[in-house]
mmCIF file of C-alpha atoms in Angstrom:
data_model
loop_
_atom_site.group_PDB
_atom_site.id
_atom_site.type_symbol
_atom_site.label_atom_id
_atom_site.label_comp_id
_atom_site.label_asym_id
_atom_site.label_seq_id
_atom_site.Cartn_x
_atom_site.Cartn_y
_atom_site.Cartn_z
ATOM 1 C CA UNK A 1 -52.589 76.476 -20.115
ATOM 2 C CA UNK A 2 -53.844 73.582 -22.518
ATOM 3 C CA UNK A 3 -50.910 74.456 -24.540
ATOM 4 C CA UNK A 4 -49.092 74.377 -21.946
ATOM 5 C CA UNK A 5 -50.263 71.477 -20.893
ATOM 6 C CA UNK A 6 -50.060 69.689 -24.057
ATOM 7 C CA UNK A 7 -46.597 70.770 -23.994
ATOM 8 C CA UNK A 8 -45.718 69.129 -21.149
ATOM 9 C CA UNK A 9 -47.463 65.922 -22.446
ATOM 10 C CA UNK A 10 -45.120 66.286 -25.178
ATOM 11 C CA UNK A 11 -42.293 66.777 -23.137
ATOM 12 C CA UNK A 12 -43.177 63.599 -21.091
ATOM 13 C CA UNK A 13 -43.983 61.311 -24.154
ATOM 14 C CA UNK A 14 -41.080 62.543 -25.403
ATOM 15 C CA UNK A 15 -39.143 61.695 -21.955
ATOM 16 C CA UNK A 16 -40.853 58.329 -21.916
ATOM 17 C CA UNK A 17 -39.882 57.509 -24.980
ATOM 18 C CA UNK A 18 -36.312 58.144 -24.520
ATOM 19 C CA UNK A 19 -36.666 56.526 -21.161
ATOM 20 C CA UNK A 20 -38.976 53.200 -22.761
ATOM 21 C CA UNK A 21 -35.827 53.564 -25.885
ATOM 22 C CA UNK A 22 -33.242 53.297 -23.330
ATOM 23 C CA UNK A 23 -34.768 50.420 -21.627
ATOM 24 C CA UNK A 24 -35.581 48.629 -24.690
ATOM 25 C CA UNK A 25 -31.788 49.340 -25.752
ATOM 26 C CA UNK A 26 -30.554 47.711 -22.173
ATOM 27 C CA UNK A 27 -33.249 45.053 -22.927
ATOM 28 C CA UNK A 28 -31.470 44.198 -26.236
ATOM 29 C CA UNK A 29 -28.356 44.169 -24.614
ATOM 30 C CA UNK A 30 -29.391 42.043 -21.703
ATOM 31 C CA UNK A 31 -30.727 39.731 -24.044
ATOM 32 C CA UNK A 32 -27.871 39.643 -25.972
ATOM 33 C CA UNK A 33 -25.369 39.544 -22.735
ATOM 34 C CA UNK A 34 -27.058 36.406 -21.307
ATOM 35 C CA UNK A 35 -26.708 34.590 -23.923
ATOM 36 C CA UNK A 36 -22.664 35.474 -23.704
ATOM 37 C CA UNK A 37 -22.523 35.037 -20.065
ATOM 38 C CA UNK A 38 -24.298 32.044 -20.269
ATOM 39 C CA UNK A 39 -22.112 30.196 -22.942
ATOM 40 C CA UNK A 40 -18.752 31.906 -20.377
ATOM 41 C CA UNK A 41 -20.662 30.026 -17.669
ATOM 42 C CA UNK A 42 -21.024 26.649 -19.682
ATOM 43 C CA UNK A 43 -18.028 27.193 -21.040
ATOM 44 C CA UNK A 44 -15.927 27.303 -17.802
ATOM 45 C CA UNK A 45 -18.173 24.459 -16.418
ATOM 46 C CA UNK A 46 -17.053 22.105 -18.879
ATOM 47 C CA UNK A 47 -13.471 22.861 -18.924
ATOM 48 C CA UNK A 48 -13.214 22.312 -15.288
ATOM 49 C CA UNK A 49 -15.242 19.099 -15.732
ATOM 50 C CA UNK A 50 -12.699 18.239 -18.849
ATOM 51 C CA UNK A 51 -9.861 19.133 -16.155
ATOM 52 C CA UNK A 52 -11.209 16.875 -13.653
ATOM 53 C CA UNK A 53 -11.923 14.448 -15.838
ATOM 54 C CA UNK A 54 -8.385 14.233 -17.527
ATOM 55 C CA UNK A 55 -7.269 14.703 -13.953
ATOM 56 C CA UNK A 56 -8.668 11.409 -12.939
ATOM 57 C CA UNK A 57 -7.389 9.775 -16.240
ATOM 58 C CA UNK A 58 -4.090 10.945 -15.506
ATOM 59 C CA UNK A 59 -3.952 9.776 -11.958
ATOM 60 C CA UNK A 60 -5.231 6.270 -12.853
ATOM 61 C CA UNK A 61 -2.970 6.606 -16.047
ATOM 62 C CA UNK A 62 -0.246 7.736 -13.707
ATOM 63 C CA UNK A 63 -0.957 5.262 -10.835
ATOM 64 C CA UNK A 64 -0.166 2.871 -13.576
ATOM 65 C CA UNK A 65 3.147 4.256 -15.133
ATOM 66 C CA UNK A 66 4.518 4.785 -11.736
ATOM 67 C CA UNK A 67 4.356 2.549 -9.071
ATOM 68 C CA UNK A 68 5.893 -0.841 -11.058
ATOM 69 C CA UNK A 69 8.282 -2.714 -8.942
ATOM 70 C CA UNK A 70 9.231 -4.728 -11.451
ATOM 71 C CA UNK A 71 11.126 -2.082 -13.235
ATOM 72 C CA UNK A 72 11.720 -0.774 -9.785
ATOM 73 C CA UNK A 73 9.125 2.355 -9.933
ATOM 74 C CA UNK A 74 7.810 2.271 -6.553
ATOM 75 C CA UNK A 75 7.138 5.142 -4.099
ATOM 76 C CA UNK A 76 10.617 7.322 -3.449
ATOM 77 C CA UNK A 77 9.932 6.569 0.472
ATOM 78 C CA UNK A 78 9.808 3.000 -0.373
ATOM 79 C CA UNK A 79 12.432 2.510 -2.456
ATOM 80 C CA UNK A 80 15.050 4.381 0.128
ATOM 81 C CA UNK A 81 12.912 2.702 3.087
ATOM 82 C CA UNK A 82 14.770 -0.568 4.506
ATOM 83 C CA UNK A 83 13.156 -3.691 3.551
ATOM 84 C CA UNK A 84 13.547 -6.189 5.383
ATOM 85 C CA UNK A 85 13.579 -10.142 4.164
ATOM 86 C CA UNK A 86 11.141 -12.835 5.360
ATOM 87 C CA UNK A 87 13.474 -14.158 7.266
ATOM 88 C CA UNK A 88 14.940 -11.244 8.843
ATOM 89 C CA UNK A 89 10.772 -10.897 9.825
ATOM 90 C CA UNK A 90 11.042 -14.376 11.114
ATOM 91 C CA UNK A 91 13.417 -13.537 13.534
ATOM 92 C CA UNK A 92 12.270 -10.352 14.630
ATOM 93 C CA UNK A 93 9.054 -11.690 15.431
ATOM 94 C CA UNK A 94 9.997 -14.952 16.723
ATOM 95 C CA UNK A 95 12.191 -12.839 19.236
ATOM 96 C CA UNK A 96 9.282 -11.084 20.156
ATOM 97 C CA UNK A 97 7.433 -13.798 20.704
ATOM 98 C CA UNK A 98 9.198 -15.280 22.892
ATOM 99 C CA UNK A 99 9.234 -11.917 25.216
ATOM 100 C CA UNK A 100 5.720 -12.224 25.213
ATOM 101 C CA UNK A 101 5.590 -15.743 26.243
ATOM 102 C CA UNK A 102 7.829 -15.099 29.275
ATOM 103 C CA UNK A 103 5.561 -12.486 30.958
ATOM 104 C CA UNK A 104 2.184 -14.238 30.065
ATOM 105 C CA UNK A 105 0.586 -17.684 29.932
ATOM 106 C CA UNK A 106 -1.133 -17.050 26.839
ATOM 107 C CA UNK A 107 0.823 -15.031 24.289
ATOM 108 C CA UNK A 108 -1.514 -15.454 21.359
ATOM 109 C CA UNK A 109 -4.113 -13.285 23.019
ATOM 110 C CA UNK A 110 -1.630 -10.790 23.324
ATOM 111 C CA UNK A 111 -0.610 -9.933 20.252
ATOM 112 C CA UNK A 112 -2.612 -8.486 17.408
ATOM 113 C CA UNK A 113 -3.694 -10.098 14.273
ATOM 114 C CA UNK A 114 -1.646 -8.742 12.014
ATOM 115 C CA UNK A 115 1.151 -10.050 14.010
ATOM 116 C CA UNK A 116 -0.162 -13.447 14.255
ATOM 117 C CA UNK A 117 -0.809 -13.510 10.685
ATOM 118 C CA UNK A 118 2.348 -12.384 9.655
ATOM 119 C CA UNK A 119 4.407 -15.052 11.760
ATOM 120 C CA UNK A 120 2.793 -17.546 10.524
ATOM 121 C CA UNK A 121 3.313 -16.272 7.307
ATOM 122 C CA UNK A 122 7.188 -15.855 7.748
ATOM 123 C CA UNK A 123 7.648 -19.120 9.810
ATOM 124 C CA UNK A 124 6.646 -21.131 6.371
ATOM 125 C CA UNK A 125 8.344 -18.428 3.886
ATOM 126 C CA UNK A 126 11.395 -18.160 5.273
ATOM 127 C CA UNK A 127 14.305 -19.938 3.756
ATOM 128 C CA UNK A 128 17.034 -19.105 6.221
ATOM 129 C CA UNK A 129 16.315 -20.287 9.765
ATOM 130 C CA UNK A 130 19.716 -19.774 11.880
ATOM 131 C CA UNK A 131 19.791 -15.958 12.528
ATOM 132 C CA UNK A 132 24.069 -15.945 11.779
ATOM 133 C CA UNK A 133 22.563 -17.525 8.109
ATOM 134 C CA UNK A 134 20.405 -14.412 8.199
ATOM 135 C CA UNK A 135 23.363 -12.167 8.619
ATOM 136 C CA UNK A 136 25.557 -13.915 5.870
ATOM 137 C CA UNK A 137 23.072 -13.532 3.752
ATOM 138 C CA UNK A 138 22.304 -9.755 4.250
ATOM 139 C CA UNK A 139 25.906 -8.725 4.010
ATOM 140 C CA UNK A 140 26.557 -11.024 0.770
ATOM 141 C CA UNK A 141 23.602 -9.194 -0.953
ATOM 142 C CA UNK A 142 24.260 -5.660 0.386
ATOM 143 C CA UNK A 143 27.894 -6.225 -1.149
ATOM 144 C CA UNK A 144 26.660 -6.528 -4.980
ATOM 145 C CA UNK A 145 24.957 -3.007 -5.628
ATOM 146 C CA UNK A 146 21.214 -3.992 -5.432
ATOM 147 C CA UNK A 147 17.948 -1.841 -4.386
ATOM 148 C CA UNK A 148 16.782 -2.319 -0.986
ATOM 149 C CA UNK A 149 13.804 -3.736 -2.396
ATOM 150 C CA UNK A 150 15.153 -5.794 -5.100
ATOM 151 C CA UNK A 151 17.597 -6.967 -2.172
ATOM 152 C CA UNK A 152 14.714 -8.466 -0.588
ATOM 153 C CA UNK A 153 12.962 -9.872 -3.357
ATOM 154 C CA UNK A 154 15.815 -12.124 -4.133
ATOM 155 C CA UNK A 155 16.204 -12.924 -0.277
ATOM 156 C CA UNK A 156 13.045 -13.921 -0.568
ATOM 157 C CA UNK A 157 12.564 -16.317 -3.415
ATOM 158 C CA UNK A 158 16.092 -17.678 -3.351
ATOM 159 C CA UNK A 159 15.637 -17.875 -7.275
ATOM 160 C CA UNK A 160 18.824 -20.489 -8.660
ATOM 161 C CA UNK A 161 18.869 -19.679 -12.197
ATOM 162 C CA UNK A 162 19.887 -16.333 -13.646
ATOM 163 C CA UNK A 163 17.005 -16.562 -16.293
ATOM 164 C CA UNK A 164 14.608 -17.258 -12.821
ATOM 165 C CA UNK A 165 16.651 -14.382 -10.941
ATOM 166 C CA UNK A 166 15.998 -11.891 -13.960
ATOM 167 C CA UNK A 167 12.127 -13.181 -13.977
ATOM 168 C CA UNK A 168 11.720 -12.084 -10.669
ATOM 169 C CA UNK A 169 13.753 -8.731 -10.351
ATOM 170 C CA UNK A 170 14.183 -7.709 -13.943
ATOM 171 C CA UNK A 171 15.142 -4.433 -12.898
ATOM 172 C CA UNK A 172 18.293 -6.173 -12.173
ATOM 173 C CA UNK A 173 19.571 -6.316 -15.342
ATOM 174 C CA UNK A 174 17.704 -2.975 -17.385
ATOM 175 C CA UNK A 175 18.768 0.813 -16.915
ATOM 176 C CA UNK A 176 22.440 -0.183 -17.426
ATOM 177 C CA UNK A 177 23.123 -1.868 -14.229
ATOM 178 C CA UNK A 178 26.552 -3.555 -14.260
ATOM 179 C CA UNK A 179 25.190 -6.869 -13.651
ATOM 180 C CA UNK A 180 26.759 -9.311 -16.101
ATOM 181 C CA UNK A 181 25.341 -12.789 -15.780
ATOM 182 C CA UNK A 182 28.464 -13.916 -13.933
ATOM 183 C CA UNK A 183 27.932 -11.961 -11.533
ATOM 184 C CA UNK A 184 24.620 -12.677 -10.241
ATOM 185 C CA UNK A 185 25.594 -16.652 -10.878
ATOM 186 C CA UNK A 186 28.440 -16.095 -8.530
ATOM 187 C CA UNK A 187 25.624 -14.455 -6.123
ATOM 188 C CA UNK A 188 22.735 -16.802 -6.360
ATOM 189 C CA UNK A 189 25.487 -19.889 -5.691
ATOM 190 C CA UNK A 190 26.866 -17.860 -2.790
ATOM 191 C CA UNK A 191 23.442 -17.971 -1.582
ATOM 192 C CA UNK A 192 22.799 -21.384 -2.185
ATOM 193 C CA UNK A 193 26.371 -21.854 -0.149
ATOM 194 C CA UNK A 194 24.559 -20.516 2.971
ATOM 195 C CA UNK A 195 21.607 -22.181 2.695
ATOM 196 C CA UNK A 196 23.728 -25.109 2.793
ATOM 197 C CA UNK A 197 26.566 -24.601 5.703
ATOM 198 C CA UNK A 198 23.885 -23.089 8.096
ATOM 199 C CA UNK B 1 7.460 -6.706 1.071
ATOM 200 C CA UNK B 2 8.181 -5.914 4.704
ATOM 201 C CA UNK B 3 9.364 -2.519 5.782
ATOM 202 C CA UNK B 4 11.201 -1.135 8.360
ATOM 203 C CA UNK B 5 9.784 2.621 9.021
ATOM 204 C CA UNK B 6 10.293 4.986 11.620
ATOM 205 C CA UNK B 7 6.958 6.825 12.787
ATOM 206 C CA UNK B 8 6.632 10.037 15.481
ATOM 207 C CA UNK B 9 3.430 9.861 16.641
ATOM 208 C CA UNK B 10 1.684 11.124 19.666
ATOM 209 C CA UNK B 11 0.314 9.456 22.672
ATOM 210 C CA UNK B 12 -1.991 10.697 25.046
ATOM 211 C CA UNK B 13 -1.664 9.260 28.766
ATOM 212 C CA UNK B 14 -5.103 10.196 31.080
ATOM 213 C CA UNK B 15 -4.127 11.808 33.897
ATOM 214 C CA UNK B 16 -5.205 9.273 36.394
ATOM 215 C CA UNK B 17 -1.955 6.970 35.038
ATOM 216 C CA UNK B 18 0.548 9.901 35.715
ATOM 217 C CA UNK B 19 2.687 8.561 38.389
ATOM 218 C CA UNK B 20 5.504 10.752 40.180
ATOM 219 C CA UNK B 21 8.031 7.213 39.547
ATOM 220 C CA UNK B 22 9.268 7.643 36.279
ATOM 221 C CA UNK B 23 9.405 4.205 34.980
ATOM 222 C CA UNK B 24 5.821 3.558 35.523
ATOM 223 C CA UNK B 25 4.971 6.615 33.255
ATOM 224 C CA UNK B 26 7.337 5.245 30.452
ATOM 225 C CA UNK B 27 5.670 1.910 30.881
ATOM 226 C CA UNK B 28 2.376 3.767 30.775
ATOM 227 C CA UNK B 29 3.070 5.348 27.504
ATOM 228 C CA UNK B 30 4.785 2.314 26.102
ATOM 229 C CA UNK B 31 1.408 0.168 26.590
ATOM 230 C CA UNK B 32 -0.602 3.059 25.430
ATOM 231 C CA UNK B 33 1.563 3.021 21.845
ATOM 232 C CA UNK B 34 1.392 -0.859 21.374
ATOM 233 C CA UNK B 35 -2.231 -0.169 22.300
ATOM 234 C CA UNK B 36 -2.748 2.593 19.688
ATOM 235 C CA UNK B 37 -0.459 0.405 17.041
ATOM 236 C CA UNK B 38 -2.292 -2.617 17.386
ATOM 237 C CA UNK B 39 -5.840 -0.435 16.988
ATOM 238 C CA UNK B 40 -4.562 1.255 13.978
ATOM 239 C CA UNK B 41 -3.766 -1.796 12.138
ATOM 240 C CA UNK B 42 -2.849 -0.569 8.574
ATOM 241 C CA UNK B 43 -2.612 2.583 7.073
ATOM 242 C CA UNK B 44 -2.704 3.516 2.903
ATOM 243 C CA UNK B 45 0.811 4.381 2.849
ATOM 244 C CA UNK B 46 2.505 1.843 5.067
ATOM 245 C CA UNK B 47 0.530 -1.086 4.573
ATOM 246 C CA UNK B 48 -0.116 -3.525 7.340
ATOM 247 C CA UNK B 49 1.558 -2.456 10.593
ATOM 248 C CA UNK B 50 2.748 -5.569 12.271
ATOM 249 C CA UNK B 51 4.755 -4.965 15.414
ATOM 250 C CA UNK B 52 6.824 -2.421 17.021
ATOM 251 C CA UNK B 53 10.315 -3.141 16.922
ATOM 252 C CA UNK B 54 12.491 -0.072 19.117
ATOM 253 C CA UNK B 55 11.294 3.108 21.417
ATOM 254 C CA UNK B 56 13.525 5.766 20.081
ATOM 255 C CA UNK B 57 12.554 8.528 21.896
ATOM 256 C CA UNK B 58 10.080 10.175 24.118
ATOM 257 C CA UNK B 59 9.520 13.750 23.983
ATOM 258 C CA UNK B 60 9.127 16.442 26.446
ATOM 259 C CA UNK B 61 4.665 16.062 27.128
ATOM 260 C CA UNK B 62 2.243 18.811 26.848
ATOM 261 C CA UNK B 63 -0.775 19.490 29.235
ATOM 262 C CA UNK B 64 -4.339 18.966 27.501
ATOM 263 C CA UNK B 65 -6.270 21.950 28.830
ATOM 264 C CA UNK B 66 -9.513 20.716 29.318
ATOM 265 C CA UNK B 67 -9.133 17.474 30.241
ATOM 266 C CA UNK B 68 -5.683 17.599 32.054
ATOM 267 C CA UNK B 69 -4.412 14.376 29.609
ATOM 268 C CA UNK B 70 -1.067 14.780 28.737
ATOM 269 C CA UNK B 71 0.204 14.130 25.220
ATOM 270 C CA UNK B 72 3.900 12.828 24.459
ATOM 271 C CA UNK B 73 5.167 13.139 21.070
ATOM 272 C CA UNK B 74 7.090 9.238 20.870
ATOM 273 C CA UNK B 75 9.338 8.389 17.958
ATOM 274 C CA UNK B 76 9.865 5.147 17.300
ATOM 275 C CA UNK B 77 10.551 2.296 14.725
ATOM 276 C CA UNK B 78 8.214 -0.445 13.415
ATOM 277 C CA UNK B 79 7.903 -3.251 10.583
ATOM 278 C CA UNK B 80 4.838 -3.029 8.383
ATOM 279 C CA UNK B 81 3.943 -4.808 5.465
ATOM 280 C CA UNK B 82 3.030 -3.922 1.827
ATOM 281 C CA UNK B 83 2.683 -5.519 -1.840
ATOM 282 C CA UNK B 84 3.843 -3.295 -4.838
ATOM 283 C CA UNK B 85 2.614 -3.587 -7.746
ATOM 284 C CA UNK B 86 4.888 -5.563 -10.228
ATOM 285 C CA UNK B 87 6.304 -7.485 -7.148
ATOM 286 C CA UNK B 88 6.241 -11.391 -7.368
ATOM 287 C CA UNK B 89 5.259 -13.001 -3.840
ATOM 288 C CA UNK B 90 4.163 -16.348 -2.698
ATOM 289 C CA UNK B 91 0.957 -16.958 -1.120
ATOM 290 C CA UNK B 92 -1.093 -19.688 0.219
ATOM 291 C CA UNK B 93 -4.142 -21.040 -1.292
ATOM 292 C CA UNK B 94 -7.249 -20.968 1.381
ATOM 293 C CA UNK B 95 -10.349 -21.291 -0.599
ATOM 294 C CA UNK B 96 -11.083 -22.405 -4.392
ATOM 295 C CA UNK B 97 -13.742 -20.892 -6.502
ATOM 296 C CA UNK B 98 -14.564 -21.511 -9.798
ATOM 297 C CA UNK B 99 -13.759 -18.842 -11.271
ATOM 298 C CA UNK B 100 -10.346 -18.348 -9.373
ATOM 299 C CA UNK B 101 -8.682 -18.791 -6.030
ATOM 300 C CA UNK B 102 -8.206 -16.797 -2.797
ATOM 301 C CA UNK B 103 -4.445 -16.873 -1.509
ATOM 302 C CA UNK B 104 -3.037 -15.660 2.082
ATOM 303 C CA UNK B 105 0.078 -13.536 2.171
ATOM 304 C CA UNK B 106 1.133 -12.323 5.369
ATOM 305 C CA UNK B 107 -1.491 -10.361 6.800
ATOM 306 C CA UNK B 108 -3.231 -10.132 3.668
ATOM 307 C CA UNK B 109 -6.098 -12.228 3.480
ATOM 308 C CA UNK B 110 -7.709 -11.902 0.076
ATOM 309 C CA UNK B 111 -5.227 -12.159 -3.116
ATOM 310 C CA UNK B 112 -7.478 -13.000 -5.669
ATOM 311 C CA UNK B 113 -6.093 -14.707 -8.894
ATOM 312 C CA UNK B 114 -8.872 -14.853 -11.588
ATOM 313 C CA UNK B 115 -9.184 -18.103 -13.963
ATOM 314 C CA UNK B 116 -8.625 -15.544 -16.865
ATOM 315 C CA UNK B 117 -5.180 -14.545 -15.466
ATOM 316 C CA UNK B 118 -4.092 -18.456 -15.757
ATOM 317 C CA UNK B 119 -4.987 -19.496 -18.598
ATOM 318 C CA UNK B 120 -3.066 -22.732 -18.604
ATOM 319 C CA UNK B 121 -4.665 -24.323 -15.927
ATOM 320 C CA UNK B 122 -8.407 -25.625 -16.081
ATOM 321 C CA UNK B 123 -10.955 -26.273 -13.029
ATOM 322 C CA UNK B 124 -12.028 -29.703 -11.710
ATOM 323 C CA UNK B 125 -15.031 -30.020 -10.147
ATOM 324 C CA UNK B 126 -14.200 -33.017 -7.310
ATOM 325 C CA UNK B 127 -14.362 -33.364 -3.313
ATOM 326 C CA UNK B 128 -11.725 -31.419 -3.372
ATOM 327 C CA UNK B 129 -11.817 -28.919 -5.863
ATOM 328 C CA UNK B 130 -8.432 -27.644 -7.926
ATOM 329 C CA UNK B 131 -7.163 -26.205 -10.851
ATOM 330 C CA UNK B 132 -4.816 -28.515 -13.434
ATOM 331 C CA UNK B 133 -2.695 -27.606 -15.943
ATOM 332 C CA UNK B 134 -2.867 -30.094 -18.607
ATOM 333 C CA UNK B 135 0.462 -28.792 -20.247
ATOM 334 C CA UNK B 136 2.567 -29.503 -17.060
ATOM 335 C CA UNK B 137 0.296 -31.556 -15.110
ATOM 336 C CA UNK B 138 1.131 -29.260 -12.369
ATOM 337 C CA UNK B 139 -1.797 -28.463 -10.010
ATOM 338 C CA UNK B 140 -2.906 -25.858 -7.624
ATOM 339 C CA UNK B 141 -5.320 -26.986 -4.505
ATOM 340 C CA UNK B 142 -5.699 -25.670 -0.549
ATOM 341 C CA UNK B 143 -2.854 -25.118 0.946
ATOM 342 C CA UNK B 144 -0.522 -25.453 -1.650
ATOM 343 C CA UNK B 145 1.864 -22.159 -2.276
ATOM 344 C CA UNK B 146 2.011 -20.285 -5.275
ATOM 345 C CA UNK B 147 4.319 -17.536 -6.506
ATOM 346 C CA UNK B 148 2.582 -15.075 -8.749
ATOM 347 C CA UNK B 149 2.786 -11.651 -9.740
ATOM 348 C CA UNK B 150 1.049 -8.431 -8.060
ATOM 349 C CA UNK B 151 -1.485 -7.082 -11.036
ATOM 350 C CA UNK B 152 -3.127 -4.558 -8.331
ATOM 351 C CA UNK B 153 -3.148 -3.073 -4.991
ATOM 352 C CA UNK B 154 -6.619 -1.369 -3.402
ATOM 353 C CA UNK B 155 -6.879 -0.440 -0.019
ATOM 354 C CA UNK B 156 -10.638 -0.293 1.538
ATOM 355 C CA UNK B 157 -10.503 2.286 4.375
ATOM 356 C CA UNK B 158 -13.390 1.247 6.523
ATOM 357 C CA UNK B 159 -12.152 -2.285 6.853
ATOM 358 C CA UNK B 160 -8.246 -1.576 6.884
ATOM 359 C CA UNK B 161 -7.674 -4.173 4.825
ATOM 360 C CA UNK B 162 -5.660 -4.687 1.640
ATOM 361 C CA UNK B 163 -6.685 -6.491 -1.685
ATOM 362 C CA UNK B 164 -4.649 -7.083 -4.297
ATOM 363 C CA UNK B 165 -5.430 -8.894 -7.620
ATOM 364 C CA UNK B 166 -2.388 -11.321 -8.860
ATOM 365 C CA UNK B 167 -1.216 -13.784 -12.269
ATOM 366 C CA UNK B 168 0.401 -16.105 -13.057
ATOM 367 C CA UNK B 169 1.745 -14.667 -16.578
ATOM 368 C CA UNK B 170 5.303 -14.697 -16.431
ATOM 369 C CA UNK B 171 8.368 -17.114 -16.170
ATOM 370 C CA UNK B 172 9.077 -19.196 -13.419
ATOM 371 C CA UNK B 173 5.532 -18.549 -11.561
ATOM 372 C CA UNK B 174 3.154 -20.898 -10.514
ATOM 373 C CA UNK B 175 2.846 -23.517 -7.830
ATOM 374 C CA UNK B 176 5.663 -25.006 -5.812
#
């Protein structure tokens, strides 16, 4: 019986041991393990905050390189969108104005802000004031193959040099456009033409 | 820059302003839409939105469940206004600072251009306050309208309002 007993101890010690080996082993490995899993952890942590971060460098970066109207990098939606000149504004507005001012007393109250701002605005910045002026001018521009937007721009400032015309909308004469400087003389005098006979 | 852009948007008529006459229900929805435009006021994309120019279409209106509003998808076309980077503009000087001015431009009520962004001209501290150039002699005070060039665009969301940050470093720019 105390042999057998003793055997059994054995047995058990011997049990425990494998049992107290095994854990130590899985200890051991744990401890190695979280060390790995710890460093994937950190590891993926600070490539995602390296993504983000280059992210946000990239937009601002980005933001910078792309929307540029002077070489004519501007949104895709803006630069097929129609732009409309200051004084095409002028006479939308004024137009509107005026429908206003027949069914109330006191149109200013009416309107918004913005739309009180920007008629004051176009009032003072507009060069052409006779509305047929406003449609010479359109139709002269539209005929020499210009951007919407760099349409406007030139609408606009009614520049009367070349050199002040290519100051304003350089994109005029990069990428290969076949704008010689004849040809946006013969424009800008056109212009001044209308300014003139309206 | 102003814009011509066509929007769909919807607009939601309470059902007390239903009428069985038809024109007072387009009338309804019209005045709801300039309502909702003027409200809106600008958006990050658009810019300013400054008036509503043509009702293109109103569409076919669906029944709120709950609170028996009906909503009517309206497409229609508006002007709004926006500065692009790179873009030269005019504005209109409104307040003087000594370390820059403040300029008006349309609806846009703060342009800033810094001192360090025209480095020709110098302050003068007088009554009237102003920056000279000494080189040209040529001088910029309130009210007086300068073309410059747009350096930055930002676009604060709880105020709806645009800033932009402008120069004068570049041909042909400067007062007028």
């Amino acid at each position: 019986m105390q042999n057998k007993s003793g055997h059994f101890d054995a047995i058990l010690l011997c049990f425990r041991c494998r049992h107290f080996y095994n854990l130590t082993r899985v200890f051991f490995l744990a401890c190695d393990a979280v060390p790995f899993v710890l460093s994937l952890c950190l590891r993926k942590i600070y490539s995602r905050l390296r993504a983000r971060l280059k992210l946000s460098f990239n937009m601002s970066a980005a933001g910078e390189e792309e929307e540029n109207a002077a070489d004519l990098k501007i949104g895709d939606e803006f630069l097929k969108a129609k732009c409309l000149m200051n004084c095409e504004v002028s006479v939308i507005l004024e137009h509107k104005y005026e429908q206003l001012q027949q069914m109330s007393e006191d149109p200013m109250n009416q309107v918004s802000q913005v739309f009180e701002k920007s008629l004051q605005y176009v009032k003072r910045f507009s060069r052409y004031k006779n509305p047929d002026a406003v449609r010479q001018v359109r139709e002269l521009l539209s005929s020499y193959q210009l951007a919407e937007f760099e349409l406007c721009v030139l609408g606009n400032l009614c520049p009367e040099t070349v050199e002040e015309a290519i100051a304003m909308v350089p994109s005029i004469k990069s990428r290969g456009r076949v704008h010689d400087d004849e040809a946006i003389e013969k424009l800008l005098n056109d212009m001044s033409l209308i300014k003139k006979f309206e | 820059m102003y814009l011509k852009v066509e929007l769909n948007w919807n607009v939601v008529i309470p059902a007390e302003n239903l009428d069985i006459k038809g024109l007072m229900l387009q009338k309804a929805i019209l005045v709801r839409l300039l309502d909702d435009f003027a409200a809106k006021k600008a958006t990050k994309d658009l810019g300013y939105l400054v008036a509503v120019t043509t009702l293109n279409k109103i569409g076919e209106g669906k029944v709120r469940e709950h609170s028996g509003d009906v909503l009517f998808p309206v497409s229609f076309t508006c002007l709004s206004f926006k500065v692009f980077r790179g873009e030269v503009i005019e504005g209109v000087v409104h307040k003087i600072l000594k370390h820059g001015v403040f300029m008006r431009c349309g609806p846009i009520e703060n342009l800033y251009l810094s001192n360090q962004k025209m480095s020709d001209y110098q302050y003068q501290f007088a009554d009237n306050p102003c920056f000279l150039s000494l080189k040209t002699g040529s001088r910029i005070e309130k009210d007086v309208t300068v073309r410059c060039i747009v350096i930055g665009v930002k676009y604060m969301e709880a105020q709806k309002e645009f800033q932009a940050v402008v120069g004068l470093e570049g041909d042909y720019l400067g007062p007028i």
